[in-house]
Amino acid sequence: MVGGGVDDGTVYQLNYGTADVEESIRLLAAIVLNHKARVINLHEILVRFAAQLAGSVLLSVYENERLKFTRQLTMIPERAGDISRRHRITCDVTSDLMTLEMSHSSASEPLNIFDIGMATKVWEPK
């Protein structure tokens, strides 16, 4: 893990191993959607993770920095032998700025995201 010094602008290495922390670290992946200040409609999200024996991911969707909805997505395979877990989420988020965050806070399980797909369209008022 690395961290930045605010005052001196230097990046420091904070730990040197894979299991040298006692508290789990919140892993966060953020995707920001905007397009030339035009209003976008997000109507579907598809996420595929590596399958695991335990664990889940919290998907949070923000509309203009306000929380629109959250979903807890399990990473446990649906069938024995599956190597990935897929989630398809329908939604209705309309904004000129959207943020999708995926967080995972397990010290014993990694987060491996294989694919992320989003169905969007430019919103036109009628």
PDB file of C-alpha atoms in Angstrom, residues 4-76:
ATOM      1  CA  GLY A   4       0.829  10.434  -0.316  1.00  0.00           C
ATOM      2  CA  GLY A   5       2.245  13.205   1.780  1.00  0.00           C
ATOM      3  CA  VAL A   6      -0.018  16.240   1.525  1.00  0.00           C
ATOM      4  CA  ASP A   7       2.628  18.771   2.498  1.00  0.00           C
ATOM      5  CA  ASP A   8       5.611  17.502   0.499  1.00  0.00           C
ATOM      6  CA  GLY A   9       3.903  15.740  -2.444  1.00  0.00           C
ATOM      7  CA  THR A  10       5.945  12.555  -1.959  1.00  0.00           C
ATOM      8  CA  VAL A  11       4.440   9.069  -2.283  1.00  0.00           C
ATOM      9  CA  TYR A  12       5.473   6.741   0.558  1.00  0.00           C
ATOM     10  CA  GLN A  13       5.282   2.946   0.780  1.00  0.00           C
ATOM     11  CA  LEU A  14       3.249   2.157   3.892  1.00  0.00           C
ATOM     12  CA  ASN A  15       3.617  -1.629   4.041  1.00  0.00           C
ATOM     13  CA  TYR A  16       5.747  -4.277   2.367  1.00  0.00           C
ATOM     14  CA  GLY A  17       3.807  -7.551   2.451  1.00  0.00           C
ATOM     15  CA  THR A  18       0.463  -9.022   1.592  1.00  0.00           C
ATOM     16  CA  ALA A  19      -0.667  -9.808   5.137  1.00  0.00           C
ATOM     17  CA  ASP A  20       1.040  -7.268   7.377  1.00  0.00           C
ATOM     18  CA  VAL A  21      -2.093  -5.438   8.487  1.00  0.00           C
ATOM     19  CA  GLU A  22      -4.552  -6.399  11.192  1.00  0.00           C
ATOM     20  CA  GLU A  23      -7.534  -4.429   9.895  1.00  0.00           C
ATOM     21  CA  SER A  24      -9.011  -5.075   6.485  1.00  0.00           C
ATOM     22  CA  ILE A  25      -8.441  -2.316   3.958  1.00  0.00           C
ATOM     23  CA  ARG A  26     -11.445  -0.966   2.074  1.00  0.00           C
ATOM     24  CA  LEU A  27     -10.717  -1.485  -1.589  1.00  0.00           C
ATOM     25  CA  LEU A  28     -12.460   0.986  -3.840  1.00  0.00           C
ATOM     26  CA  ALA A  29     -12.874   1.199  -7.594  1.00  0.00           C
ATOM     27  CA  ALA A  30     -14.641   4.316  -8.855  1.00  0.00           C
ATOM     28  CA  ILE A  31     -15.949   5.005 -12.364  1.00  0.00           C
ATOM     29  CA  VAL A  32     -17.083   8.520 -13.271  1.00  0.00           C
ATOM     30  CA  LEU A  33     -19.493   9.051 -16.183  1.00  0.00           C
ATOM     31  CA  ASN A  34     -19.987  12.398 -17.871  1.00  0.00           C
ATOM     32  CA  HIS A  35     -19.960  13.630 -21.456  1.00  0.00           C
ATOM     33  CA  LYS A  36     -19.468  17.292 -22.340  1.00  0.00           C
ATOM     34  CA  ALA A  37     -21.983  18.367 -19.649  1.00  0.00           C
ATOM     35  CA  ARG A  38     -24.777  16.505 -21.444  1.00  0.00           C
ATOM     36  CA  VAL A  39     -27.361  14.609 -19.440  1.00  0.00           C
ATOM     37  CA  ILE A  40     -26.877  10.832 -19.585  1.00  0.00           C
ATOM     38  CA  ASN A  41     -29.298   8.061 -18.658  1.00  0.00           C
ATOM     39  CA  LEU A  42     -27.760   4.917 -17.162  1.00  0.00           C
ATOM     40  CA  HIS A  43     -30.255   2.063 -17.386  1.00  0.00           C
ATOM     41  CA  GLU A  44     -28.238  -1.128 -16.935  1.00  0.00           C
ATOM     42  CA  ILE A  45     -25.031  -2.270 -15.212  1.00  0.00           C
ATOM     43  CA  LEU A  46     -23.295  -5.604 -15.770  1.00  0.00           C
ATOM     44  CA  VAL A  47     -20.418  -6.671 -13.509  1.00  0.00           C
ATOM     45  CA  ARG A  48     -18.448  -9.931 -13.577  1.00  0.00           C
ATOM     46  CA  PHE A  49     -16.110 -10.890 -10.722  1.00  0.00           C
ATOM     47  CA  ALA A  50     -13.849 -13.839 -10.036  1.00  0.00           C
ATOM     48  CA  ALA A  51     -15.852 -16.374  -8.034  1.00  0.00           C
ATOM     49  CA  GLN A  52     -14.815 -16.836  -4.407  1.00  0.00           C
ATOM     50  CA  LEU A  53     -15.829 -19.047  -1.499  1.00  0.00           C
ATOM     51  CA  ALA A  54     -16.950 -16.004   0.500  1.00  0.00           C
ATOM     52  CA  GLY A  55     -17.254 -12.254   0.176  1.00  0.00           C
ATOM     53  CA  SER A  56     -19.311  -9.562  -1.457  1.00  0.00           C
ATOM     54  CA  VAL A  57     -18.933  -6.183  -3.111  1.00  0.00           C
ATOM     55  CA  LEU A  58     -20.928  -3.076  -2.300  1.00  0.00           C
ATOM     56  CA  LEU A  59     -21.955  -1.213  -5.472  1.00  0.00           C
ATOM     57  CA  SER A  60     -22.878   2.429  -4.791  1.00  0.00           C
ATOM     58  CA  VAL A  61     -24.243   4.660  -7.560  1.00  0.00           C
ATOM     59  CA  TYR A  62     -24.165   8.434  -7.154  1.00  0.00           C
ATOM     60  CA  GLU A  63     -26.127  11.014  -9.133  1.00  0.00           C
ATOM     61  CA  ASN A  64     -24.416  14.436  -8.929  1.00  0.00           C
ATOM     62  CA  GLU A  65     -22.532  13.271  -5.812  1.00  0.00           C
ATOM     63  CA  ARG A  66     -25.805  12.228  -4.082  1.00  0.00           C
ATOM     64  CA  LEU A  67     -26.262   8.543  -3.339  1.00  0.00           C
ATOM     65  CA  LYS A  68     -28.918   7.117  -5.675  1.00  0.00           C
ATOM     66  CA  PHE A  69     -28.817   3.430  -4.661  1.00  0.00           C
ATOM     67  CA  THR A  70     -26.606   0.648  -3.318  1.00  0.00           C
ATOM     68  CA  ARG A  71     -26.509  -3.087  -4.014  1.00  0.00           C
ATOM     69  CA  GLN A  72     -24.681  -5.824  -2.157  1.00  0.00           C
ATOM     70  CA  LEU A  73     -23.261  -8.198  -4.803  1.00  0.00           C
ATOM     71  CA  THR A  74     -22.145 -11.655  -3.711  1.00  0.00           C
ATOM     72  CA  MET A  75     -19.027 -13.203  -5.220  1.00  0.00           C
ATOM     73  CA  ILE A  76     -19.999 -16.773  -4.289  1.00  0.00           C
TER      74      ILE A  76
END
